[in-house]
PDB file of C-alpha atoms in Angstrom:
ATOM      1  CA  UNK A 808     137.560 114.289  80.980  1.00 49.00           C
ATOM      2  CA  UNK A 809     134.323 116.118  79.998  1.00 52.00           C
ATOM      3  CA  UNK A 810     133.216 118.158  83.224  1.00 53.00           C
ATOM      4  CA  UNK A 811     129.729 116.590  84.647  1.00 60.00           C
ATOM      5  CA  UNK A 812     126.916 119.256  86.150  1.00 57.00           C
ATOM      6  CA  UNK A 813     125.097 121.638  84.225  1.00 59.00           C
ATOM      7  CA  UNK A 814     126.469 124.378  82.082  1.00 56.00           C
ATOM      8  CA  UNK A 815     128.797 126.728  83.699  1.00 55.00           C
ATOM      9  CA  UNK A 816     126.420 129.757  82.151  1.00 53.00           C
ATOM     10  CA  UNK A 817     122.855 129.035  81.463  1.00 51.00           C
ATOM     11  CA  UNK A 818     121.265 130.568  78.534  1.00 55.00           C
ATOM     12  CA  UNK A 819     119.119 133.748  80.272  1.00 64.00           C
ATOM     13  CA  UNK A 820     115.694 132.368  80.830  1.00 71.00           C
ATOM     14  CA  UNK A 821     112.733 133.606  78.096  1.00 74.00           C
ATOM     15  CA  UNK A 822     109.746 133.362  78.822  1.00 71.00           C
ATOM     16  CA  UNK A 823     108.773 132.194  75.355  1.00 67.00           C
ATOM     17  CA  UNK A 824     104.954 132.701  76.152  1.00 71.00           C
ATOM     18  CA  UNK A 825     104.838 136.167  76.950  1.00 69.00           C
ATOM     19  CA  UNK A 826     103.273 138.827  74.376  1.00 65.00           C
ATOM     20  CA  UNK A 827     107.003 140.527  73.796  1.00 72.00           C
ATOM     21  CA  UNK A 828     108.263 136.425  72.623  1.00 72.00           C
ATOM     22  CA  UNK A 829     105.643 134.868  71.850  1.00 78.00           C
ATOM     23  CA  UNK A 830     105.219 133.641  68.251  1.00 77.00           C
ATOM     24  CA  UNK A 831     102.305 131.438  67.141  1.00 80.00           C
ATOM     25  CA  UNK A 832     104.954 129.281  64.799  1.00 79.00           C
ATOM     26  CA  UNK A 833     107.430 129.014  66.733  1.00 85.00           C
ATOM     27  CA  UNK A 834     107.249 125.669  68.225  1.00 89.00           C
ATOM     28  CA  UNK A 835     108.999 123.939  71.399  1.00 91.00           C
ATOM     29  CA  UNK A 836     111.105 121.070  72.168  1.00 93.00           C
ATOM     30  CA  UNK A 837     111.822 120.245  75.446  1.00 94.00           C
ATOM     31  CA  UNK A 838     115.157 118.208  76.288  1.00 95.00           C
ATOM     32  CA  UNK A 839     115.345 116.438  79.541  1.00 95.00           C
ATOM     33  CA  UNK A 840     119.040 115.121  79.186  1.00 94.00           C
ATOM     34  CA  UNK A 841     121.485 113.833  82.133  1.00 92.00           C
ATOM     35  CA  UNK A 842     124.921 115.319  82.394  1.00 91.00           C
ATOM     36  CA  UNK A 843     126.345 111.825  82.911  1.00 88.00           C
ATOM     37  CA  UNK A 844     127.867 111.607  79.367  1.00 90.00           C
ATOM     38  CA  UNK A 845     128.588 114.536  76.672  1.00 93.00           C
ATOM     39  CA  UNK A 846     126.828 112.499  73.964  1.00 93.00           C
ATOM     40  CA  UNK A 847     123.335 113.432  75.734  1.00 93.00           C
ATOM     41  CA  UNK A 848     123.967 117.273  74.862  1.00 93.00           C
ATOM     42  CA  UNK A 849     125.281 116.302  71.856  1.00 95.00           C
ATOM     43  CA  UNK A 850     121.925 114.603  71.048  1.00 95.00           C
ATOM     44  CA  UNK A 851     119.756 116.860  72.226  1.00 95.00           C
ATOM     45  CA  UNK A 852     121.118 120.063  70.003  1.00 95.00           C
ATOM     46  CA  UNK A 853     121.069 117.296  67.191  1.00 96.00           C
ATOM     47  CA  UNK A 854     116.909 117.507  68.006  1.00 95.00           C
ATOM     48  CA  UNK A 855     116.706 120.691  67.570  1.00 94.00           C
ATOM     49  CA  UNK A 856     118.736 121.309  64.417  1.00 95.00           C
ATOM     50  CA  UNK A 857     117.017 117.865  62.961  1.00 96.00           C
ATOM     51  CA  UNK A 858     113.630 119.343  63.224  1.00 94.00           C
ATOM     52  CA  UNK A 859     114.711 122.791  61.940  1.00 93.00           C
ATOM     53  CA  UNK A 860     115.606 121.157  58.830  1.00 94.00           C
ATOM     54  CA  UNK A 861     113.340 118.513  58.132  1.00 93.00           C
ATOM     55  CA  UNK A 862     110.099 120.938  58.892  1.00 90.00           C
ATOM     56  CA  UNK A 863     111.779 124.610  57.458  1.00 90.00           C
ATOM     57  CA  UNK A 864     108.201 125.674  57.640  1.00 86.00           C
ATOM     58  CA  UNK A 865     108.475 126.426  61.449  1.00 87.00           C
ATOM     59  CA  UNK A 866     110.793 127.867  63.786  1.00 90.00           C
ATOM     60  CA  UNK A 867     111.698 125.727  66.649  1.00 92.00           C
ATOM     61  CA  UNK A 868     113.125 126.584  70.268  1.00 91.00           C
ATOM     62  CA  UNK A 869     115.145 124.002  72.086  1.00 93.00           C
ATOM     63  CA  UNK A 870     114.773 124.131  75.933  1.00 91.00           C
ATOM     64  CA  UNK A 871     117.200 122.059  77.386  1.00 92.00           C
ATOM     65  CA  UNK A 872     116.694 121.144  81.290  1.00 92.00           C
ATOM     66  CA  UNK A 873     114.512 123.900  81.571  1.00 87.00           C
ATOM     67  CA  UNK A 874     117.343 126.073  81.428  1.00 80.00           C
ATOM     68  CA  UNK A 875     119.759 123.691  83.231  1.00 81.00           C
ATOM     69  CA  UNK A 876     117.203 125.045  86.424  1.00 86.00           C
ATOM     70  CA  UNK A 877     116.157 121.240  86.016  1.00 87.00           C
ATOM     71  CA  UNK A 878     118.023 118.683  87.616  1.00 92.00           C
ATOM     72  CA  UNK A 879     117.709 115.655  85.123  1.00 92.00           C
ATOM     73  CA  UNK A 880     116.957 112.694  86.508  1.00 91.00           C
ATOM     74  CA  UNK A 881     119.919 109.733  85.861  1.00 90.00           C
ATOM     75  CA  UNK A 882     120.027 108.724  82.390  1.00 88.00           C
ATOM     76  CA  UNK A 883     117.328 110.711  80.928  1.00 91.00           C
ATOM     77  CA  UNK A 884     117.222 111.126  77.614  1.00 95.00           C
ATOM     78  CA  UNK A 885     113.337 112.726  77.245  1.00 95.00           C
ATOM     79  CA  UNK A 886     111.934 114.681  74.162  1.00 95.00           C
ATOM     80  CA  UNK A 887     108.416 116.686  74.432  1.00 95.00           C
ATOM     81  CA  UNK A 888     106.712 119.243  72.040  1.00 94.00           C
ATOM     82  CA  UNK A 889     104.173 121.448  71.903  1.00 91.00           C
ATOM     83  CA  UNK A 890     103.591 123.044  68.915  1.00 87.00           C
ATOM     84  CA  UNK A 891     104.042 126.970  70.389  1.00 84.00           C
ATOM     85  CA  UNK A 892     104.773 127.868  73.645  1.00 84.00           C
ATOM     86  CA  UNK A 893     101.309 128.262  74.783  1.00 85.00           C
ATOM     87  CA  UNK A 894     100.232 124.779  73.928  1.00 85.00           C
ATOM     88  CA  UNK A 895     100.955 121.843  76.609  1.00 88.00           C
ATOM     89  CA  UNK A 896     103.640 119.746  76.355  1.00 90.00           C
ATOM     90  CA  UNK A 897     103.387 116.137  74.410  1.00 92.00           C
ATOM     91  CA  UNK A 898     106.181 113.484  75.099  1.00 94.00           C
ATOM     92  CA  UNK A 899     107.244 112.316  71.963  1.00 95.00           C
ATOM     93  CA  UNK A 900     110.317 110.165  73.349  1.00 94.00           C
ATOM     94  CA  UNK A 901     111.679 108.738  76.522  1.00 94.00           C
ATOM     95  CA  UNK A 902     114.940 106.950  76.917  1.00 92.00           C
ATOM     96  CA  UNK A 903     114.817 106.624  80.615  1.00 89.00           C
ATOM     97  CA  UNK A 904     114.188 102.870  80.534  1.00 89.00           C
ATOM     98  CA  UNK A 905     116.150 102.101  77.492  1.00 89.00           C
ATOM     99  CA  UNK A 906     119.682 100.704  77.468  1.00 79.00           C
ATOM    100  CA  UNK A 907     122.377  99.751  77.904  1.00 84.00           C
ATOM    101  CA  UNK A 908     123.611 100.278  75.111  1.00 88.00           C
ATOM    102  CA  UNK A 909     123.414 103.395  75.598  1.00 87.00           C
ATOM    103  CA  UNK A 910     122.515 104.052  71.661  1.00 89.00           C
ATOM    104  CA  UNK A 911     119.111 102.879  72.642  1.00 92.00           C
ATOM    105  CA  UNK A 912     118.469 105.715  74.973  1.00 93.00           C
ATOM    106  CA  UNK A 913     118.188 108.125  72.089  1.00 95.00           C
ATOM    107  CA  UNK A 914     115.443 107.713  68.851  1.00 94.00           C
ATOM    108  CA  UNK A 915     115.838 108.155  65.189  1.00 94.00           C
ATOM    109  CA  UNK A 916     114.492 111.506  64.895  1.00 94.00           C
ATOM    110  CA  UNK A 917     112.897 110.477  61.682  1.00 95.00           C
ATOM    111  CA  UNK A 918     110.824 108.588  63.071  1.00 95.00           C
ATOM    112  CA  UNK A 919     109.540 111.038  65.515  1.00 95.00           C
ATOM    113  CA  UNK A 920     108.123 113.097  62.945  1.00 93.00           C
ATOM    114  CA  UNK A 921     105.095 111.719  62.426  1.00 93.00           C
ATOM    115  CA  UNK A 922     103.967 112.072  65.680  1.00 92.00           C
ATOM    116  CA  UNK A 923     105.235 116.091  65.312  1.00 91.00           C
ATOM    117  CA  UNK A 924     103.307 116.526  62.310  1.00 89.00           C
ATOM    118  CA  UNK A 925     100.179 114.882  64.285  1.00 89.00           C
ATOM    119  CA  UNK A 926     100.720 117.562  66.981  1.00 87.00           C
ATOM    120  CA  UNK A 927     101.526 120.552  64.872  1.00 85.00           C
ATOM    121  CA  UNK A 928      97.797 119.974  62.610  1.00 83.00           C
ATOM    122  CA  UNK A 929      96.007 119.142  66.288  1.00 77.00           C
ATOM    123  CA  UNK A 930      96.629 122.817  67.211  1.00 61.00           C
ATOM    124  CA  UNK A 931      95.988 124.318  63.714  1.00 57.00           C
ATOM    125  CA  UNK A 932      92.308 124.527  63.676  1.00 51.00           C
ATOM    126  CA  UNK A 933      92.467 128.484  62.943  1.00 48.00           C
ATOM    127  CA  UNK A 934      93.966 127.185  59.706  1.00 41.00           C
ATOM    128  CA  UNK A 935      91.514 123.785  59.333  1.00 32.00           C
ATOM    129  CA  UNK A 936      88.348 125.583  60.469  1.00 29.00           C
ATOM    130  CA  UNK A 937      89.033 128.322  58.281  1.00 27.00           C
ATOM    131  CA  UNK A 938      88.558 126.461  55.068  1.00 29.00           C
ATOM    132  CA  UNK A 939      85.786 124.286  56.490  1.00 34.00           C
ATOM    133  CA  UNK A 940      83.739 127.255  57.394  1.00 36.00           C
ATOM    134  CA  UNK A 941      84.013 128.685  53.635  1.00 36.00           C
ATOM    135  CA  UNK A 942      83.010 125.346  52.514  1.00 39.00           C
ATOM    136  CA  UNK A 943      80.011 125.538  54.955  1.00 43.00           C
ATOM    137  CA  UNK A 944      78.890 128.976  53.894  1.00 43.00           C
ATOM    138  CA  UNK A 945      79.407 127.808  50.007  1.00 44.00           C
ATOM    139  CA  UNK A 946      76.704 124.701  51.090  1.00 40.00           C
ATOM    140  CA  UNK A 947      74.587 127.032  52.898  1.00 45.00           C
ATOM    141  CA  UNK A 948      74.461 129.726  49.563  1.00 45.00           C
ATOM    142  CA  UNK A 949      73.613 126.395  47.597  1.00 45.00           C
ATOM    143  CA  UNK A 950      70.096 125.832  49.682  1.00 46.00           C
TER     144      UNK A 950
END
């Protein structure tokens, strides 16, 4: 039988916001995930890797249970994101009042992604205003 708790040895904490870590594209999932069951770890590295792939563009950092310093709440299965680690925290998915089955506590990551592009371009105006300004200055050289 799978052993219930938290990881025997959490990863060493990083504070992914300070100057020596911080990286404007590297963006954040956090995994709230009970211990109940070894499919909910299972699922939540599965996040992780499924964004890594399906947006190659970024780097992303899974942050499971804070750490394990979080005691998850009974079958949790929560996702949030922000797209860097200085950004707040948007739930994208919650499973806590989903199931049984407990299939239905976790999403289809697909369709998740929409709402991760929506957050990644909210927090890109460097990039958006950028190009807007040029096109302001090229109107303003016009008059």
């Amino acid at each position: 039988m799978a052993p219930k708790g938290p990881p025997k040895k959490p990863k060493k904490e990083v504070d992914w916001a300070s100057d020596e870590h911080f990286h404007q594209d590297r963006s954040m999932i956090y995994v709230e995930h009970t211990y109940e069951c070894p499919i909910f770890t299972t699922k939540a590295e599965e996040c992780g890797t499924f964004f890594a792939q399906r947006i190659p563009e970024r780097k992303f950092q899974l942050v499971r249970n804070k750490y394990g310093k979080q005691v998850p709440r009974e079958g949790a299965f929560e996702i949030g994101f922000s797209q860097n680690a200085r950004t707040s925290v948007h739930e994208i998915w919650t499973g806590l009042d989903k199931g049984p089955p407990r299939r239905d506590k976790f999403p289809n990551y697909e369709s998740l992604v929409p709402e991760v592009q929506k957050i990644l371009k909210k927090f890109y105006p460097d990039k958006a205003v950028g190009v807007e300004d040029e096109e302001d200055e090229d109107r303003d050289d016009m008059m």
